[in-house]
CSV table of C-alpha atoms in Angstrom, one decimal:
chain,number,residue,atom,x,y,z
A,300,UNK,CA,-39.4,-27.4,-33.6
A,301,UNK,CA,-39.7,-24.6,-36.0
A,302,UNK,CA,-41.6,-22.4,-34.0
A,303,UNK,CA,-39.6,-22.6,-30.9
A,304,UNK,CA,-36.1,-21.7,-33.2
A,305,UNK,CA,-38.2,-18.8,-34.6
A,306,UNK,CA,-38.9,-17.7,-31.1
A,307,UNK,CA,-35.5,-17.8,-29.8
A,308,UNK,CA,-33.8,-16.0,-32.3
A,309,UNK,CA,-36.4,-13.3,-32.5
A,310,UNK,CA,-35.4,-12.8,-28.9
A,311,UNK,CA,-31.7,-13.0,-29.6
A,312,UNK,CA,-32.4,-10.3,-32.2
A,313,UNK,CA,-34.3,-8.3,-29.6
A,314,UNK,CA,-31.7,-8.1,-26.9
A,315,UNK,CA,-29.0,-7.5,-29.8
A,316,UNK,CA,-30.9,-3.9,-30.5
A,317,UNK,CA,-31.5,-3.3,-27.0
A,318,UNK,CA,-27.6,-3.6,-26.0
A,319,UNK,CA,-27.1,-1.5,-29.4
A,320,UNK,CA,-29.6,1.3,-28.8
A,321,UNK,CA,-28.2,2.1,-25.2
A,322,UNK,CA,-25.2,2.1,-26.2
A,323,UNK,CA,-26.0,4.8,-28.4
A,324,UNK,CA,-28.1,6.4,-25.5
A,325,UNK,CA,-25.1,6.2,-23.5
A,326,UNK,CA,-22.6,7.9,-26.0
A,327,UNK,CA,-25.5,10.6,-26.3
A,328,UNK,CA,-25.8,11.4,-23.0
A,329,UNK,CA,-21.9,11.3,-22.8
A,330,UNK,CA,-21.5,14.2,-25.2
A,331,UNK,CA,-24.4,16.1,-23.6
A,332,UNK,CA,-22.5,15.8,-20.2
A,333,UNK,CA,-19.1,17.2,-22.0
A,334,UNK,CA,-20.9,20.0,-23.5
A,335,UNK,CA,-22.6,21.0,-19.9
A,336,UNK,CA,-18.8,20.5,-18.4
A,337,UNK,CA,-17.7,23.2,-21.3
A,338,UNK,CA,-20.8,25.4,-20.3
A,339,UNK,CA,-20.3,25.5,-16.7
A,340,UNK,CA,-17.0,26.1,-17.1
A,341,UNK,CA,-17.0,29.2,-19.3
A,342,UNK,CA,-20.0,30.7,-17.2
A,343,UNK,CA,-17.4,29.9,-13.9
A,344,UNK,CA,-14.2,31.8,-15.0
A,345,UNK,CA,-16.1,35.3,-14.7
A,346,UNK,CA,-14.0,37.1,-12.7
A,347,UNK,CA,-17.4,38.7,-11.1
A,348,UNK,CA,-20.9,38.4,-10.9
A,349,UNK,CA,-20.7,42.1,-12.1
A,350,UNK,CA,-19.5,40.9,-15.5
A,351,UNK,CA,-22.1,38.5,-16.6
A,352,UNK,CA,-23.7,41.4,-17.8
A,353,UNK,CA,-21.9,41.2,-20.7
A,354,UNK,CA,-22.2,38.6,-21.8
A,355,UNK,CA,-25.6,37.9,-22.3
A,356,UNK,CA,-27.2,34.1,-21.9
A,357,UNK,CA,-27.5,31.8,-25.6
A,358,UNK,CA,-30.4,30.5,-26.6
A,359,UNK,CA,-29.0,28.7,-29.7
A,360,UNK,CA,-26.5,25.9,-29.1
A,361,UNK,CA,-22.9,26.6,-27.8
A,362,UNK,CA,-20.6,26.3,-30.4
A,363,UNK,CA,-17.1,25.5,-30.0
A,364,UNK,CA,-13.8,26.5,-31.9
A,365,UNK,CA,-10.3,24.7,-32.9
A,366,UNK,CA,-6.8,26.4,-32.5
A,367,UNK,CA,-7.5,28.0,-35.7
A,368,UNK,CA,-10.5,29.9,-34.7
A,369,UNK,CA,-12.6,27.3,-36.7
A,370,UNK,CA,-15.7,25.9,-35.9
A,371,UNK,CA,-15.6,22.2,-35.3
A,372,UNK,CA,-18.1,19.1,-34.9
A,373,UNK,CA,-19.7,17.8,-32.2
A,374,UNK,CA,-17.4,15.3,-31.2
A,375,UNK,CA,-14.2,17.4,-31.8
A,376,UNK,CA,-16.3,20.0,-30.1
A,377,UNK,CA,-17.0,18.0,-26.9
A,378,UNK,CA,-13.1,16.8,-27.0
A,379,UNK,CA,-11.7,20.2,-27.1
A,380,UNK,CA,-14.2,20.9,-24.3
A,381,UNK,CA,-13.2,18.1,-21.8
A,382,UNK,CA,-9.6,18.5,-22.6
A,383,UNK,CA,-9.7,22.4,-21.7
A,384,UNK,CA,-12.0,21.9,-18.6
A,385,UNK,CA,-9.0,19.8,-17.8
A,386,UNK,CA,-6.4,21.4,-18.3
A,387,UNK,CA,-7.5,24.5,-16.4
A,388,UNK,CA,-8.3,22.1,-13.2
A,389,UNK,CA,-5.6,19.8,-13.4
A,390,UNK,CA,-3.6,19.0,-9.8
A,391,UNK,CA,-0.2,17.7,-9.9
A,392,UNK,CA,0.4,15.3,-7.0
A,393,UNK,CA,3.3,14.8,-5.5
A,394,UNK,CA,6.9,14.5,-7.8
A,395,UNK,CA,8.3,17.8,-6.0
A,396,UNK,CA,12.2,18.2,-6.2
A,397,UNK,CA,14.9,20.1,-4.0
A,398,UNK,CA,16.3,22.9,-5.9
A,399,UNK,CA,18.5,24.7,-3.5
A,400,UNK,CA,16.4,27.5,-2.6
A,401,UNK,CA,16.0,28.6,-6.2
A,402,UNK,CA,12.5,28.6,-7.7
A,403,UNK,CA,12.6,27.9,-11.2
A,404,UNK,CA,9.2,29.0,-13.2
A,405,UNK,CA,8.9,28.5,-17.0
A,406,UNK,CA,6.4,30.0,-19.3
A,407,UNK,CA,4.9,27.9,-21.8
A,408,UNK,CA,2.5,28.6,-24.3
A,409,UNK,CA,0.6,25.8,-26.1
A,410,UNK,CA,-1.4,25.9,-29.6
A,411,UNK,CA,0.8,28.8,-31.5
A,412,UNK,CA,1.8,30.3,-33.4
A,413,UNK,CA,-1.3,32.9,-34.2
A,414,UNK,CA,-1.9,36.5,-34.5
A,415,UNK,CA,-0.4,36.4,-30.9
A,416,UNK,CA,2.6,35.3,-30.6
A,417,UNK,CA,4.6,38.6,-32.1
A,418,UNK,CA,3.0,40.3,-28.6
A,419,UNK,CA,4.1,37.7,-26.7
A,420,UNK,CA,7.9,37.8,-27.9
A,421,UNK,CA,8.2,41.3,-28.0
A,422,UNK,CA,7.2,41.8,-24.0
A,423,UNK,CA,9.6,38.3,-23.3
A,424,UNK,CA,12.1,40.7,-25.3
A,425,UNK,CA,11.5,43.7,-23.0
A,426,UNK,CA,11.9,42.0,-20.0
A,427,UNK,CA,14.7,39.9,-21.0
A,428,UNK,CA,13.3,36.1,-20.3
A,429,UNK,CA,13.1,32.8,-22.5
A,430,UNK,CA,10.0,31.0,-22.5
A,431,UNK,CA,8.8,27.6,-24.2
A,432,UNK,CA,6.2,27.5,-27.3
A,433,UNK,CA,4.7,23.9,-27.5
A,434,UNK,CA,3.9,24.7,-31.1
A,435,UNK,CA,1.2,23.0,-33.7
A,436,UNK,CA,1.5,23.1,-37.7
A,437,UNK,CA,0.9,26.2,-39.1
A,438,UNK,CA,0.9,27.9,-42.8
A,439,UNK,CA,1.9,31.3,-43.0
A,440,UNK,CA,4.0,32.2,-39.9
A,441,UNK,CA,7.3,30.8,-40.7
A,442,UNK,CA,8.6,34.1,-39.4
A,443,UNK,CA,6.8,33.6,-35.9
A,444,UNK,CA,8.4,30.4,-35.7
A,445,UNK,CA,11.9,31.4,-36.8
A,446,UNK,CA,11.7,34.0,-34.6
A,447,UNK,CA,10.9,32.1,-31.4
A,448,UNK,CA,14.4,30.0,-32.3
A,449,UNK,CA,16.2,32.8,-32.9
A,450,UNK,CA,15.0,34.9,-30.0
A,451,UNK,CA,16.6,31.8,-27.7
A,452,UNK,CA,13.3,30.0,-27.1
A,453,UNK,CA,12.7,26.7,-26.7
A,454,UNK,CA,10.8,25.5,-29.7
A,455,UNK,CA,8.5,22.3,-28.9
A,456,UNK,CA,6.1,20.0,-30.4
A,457,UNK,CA,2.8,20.1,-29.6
A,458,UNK,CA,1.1,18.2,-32.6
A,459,UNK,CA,0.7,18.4,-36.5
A,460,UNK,CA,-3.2,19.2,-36.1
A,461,UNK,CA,-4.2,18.8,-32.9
A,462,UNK,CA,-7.4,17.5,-33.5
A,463,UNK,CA,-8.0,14.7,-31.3
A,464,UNK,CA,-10.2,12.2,-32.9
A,465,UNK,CA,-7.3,12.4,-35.5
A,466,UNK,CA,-4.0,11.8,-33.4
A,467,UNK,CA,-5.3,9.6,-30.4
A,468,UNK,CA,-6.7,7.3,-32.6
A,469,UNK,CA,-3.6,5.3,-32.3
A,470,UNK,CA,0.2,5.0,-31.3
A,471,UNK,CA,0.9,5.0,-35.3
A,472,UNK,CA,-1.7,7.8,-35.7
A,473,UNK,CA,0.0,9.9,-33.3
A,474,UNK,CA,3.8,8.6,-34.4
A,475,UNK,CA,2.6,10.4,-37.7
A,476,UNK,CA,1.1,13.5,-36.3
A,477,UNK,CA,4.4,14.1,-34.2
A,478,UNK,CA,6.7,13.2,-37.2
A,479,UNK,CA,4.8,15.3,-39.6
A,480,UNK,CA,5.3,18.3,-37.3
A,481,UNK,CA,9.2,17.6,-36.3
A,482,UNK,CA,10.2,17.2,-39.9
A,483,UNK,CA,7.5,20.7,-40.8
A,484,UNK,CA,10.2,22.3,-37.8
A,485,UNK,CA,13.3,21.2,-38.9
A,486,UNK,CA,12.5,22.3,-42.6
A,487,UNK,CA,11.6,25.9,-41.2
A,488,UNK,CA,13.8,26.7,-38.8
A,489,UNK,CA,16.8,24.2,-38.4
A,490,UNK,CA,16.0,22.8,-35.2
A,491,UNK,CA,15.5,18.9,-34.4
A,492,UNK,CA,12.4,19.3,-31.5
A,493,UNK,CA,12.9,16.3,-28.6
A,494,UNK,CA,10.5,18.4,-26.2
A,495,UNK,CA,7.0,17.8,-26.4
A,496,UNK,CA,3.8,18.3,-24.8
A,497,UNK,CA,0.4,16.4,-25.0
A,498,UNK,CA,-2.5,18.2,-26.1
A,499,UNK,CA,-4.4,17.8,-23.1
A,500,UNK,CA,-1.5,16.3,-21.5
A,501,UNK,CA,-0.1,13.4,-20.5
A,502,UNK,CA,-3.5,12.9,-18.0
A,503,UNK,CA,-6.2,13.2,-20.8
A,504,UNK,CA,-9.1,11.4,-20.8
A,505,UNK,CA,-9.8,11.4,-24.6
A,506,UNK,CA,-7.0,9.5,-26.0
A,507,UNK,CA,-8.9,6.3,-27.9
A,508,UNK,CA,-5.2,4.8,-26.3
A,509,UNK,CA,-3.4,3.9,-23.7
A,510,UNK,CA,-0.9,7.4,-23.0
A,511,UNK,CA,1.5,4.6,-21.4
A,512,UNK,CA,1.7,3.7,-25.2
A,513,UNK,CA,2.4,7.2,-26.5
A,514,UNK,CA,5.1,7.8,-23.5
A,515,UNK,CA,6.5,4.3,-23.9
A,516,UNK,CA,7.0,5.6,-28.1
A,517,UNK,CA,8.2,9.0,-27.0
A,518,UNK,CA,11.0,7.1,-24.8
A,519,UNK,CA,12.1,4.5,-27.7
A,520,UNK,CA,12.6,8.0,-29.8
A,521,UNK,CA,14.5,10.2,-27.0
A,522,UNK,CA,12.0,12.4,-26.9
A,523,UNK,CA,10.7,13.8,-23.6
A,524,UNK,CA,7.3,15.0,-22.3
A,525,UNK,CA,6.3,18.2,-20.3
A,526,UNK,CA,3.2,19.3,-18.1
A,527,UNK,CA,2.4,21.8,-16.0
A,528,UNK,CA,1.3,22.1,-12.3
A,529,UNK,CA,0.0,25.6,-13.0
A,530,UNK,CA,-2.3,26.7,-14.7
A,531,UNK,CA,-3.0,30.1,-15.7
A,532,UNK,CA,-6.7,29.1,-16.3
A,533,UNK,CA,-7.1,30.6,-20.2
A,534,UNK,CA,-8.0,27.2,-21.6
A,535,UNK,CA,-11.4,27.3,-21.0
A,536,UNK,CA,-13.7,30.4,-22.9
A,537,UNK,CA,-12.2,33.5,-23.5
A,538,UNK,CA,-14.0,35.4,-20.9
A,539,UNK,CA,-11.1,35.5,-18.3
A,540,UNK,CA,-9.4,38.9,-17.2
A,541,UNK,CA,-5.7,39.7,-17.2
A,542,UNK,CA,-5.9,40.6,-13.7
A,543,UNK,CA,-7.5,37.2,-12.7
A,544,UNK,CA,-5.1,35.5,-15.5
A,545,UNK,CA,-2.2,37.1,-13.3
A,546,UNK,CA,-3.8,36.2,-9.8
A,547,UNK,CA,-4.4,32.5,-11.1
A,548,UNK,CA,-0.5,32.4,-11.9
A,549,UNK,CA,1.2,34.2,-9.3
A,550,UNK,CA,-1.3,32.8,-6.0
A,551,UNK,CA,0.0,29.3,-7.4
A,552,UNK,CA,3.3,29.7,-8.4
A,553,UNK,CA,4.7,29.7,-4.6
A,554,UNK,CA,3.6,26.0,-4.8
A,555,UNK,CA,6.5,24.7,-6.7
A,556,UNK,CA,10.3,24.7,-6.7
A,557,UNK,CA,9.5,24.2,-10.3
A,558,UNK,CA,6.5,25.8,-11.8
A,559,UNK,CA,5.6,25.5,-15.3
A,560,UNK,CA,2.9,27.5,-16.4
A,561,UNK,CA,0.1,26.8,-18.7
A,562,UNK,CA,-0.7,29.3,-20.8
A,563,UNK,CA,-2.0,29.6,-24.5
A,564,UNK,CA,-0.5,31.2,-27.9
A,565,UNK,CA,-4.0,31.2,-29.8
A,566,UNK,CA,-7.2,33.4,-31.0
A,567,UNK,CA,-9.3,35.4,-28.4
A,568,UNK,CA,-6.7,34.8,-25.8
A,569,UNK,CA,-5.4,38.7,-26.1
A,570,UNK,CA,-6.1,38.6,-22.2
A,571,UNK,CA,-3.0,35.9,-21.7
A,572,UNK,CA,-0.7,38.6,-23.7
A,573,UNK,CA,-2.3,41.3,-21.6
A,574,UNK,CA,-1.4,40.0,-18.1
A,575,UNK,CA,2.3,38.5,-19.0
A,576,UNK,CA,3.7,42.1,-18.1
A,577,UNK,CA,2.1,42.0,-14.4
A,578,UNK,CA,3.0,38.4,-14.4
A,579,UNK,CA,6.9,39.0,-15.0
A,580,UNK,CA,7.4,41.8,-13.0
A,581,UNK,CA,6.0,39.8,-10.0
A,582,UNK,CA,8.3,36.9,-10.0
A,583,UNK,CA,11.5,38.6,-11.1
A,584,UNK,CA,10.7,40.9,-7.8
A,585,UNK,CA,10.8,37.5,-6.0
A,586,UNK,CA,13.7,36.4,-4.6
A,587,UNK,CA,15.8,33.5,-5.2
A,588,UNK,CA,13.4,33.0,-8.2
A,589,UNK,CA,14.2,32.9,-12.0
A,590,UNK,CA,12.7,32.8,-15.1
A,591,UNK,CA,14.0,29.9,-17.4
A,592,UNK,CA,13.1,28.0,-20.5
A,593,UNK,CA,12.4,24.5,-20.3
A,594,UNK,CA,15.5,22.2,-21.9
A,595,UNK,CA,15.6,18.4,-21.9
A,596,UNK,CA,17.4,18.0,-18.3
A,597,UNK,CA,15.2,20.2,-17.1
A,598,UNK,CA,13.5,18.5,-14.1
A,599,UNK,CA,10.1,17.3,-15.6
A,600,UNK,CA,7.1,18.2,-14.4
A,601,UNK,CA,4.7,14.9,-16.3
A,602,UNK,CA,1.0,14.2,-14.6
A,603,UNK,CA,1.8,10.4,-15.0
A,604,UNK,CA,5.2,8.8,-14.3
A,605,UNK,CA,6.8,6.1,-13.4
């Protein structure tokens, strides 16, 4: 009888590290794929064949950077890659509303404040519109943020850190994330956020949770969520122009009775600031068509709903 129980649990063992090892396989070849997606994506947003020519092919592994301009790990690295890939090709279905025959577009800007943002207030100062700064937590620019409250922004919450292996961990991960950056807000500049925005938002596919969860806590708190349905495509590298920055937002635009726009407040995105002056002109030409920041009855445009 020995031999026979010897037998079966050697195989028992055996198919335990097979399951385990393609597991690990799989999670691998998961990250490899996300890295590619990343990868194709940059070498997609030239503007031109013409351009590749300056930017030379890599030989040594792509690495990728947080808000902060710092380089991150692998699996951050391969988050913040699928999240941006995302967010640049991200189509809102349906969940259109009647407004009258006024278009309503809002400008928001995810990620800030960074060396940015003074550029971007000062040209929403010249041409007299508000926009919306989904904001993270930030040392040393409590002037930036001030500023956006008391240039008649709206001021909203982004996250504390947005790292996402930190905050989509779980609903009380991210409860402390947002909390950390509401009370960080109200300290600064007086205002008590209720706007917020999901980094990679509310359609992500990187959240260890359910985002049913996160919106079901966001409701219990009077809080409410944002997306876009465009996009001005700056998420992804930093290789875009402002001229194709401009065309991405103003050949969508027309879409919407309501179109928020996806831009972003962060490092190596001077090509964003570059093509907001192009980009206002154009739709305060338009008529019937203002320029508005988002408040909390403004109609929400959210990638999941009820």
């Amino acid at each position: 009888m020995v031999v026979p129980v010897l037998t079966l649990l050697t195989i028992v063992n055996c198919a335990v590290i097979l399951v385990l090892v393609v597991n690990i396989g799989r999670k691998v070849n998961m990250l490899e794929q996300r890295m590619m997606l990343f990868q194709d994506s940059v070498a997609a947003s030239a503007d031109q064949p013409a351009q590749d020519s300056e930017f030379p092919e890599r030989s040594e592994p792509l690495e990728v950077a947080d808000i902060d301009g710092n380089i991150v790990d692998a699996s951050e690295a391969a988050d913040i890659v699928e999240a941006a890939a995302l967010e640049d090709t991200h189509k809102l279905e349906g969940r259109e509303d009647n407004s009258s025959g006024i278009r309503r577009v809002y400008l928001t800007f995810d990620d800030g404040p960074s060396a940015n943002t003074e550029r971007i207030l000062d040209i929403l100062d010249q041409y007299g519109v508000k926009a919306t700064f989904f904001v993270v937590g930030k040392e040393g620019y409590a002037e930036q943020y001030r500023r956006i409250v008391d240039d008649g922004h709206t001021l909203a919450m982004h996250s504390y850190s947005h790292k996402y292996s930190e905050i989509y961990a779980s609903v009380d991960a991210y409860r402390a994330d947002l909390a950390k950056l509401h009370d960080f807000l109200y300290e600064l500049t007086g205002e008590d956020c209720n706007i917020v925005r999901f980094p990679g938002g509310s359609s992500n596919t990187i959240s260890r949770v359910d985002m049913w969860e996160l919106i079901d806590y966001l409701k219990r708190e009077d809080m409410v969520y944002f997306d876009w349905n465009v996009s001005s495509g700056d998420a992804t590298g930093d290789r875009k122009s402002a001229d194709q920055i401009a065309r991405n937002v103003l050949d969508s635009i027309g879409q919407f009775n309501n179109a928020v726009v996806l831009f972003h407040d962060a490092p190596g995105k001077d090509s964003t600031v570059d093509a907001l002056p192009a980009i206002i002109e154009k739709i305060l030409e338009s008529d019937n068509t203002v320029i508005l920041p988002i408040v909390e009855d403004t109609v929400r445009v959210q990638h999941l709903h009820e």
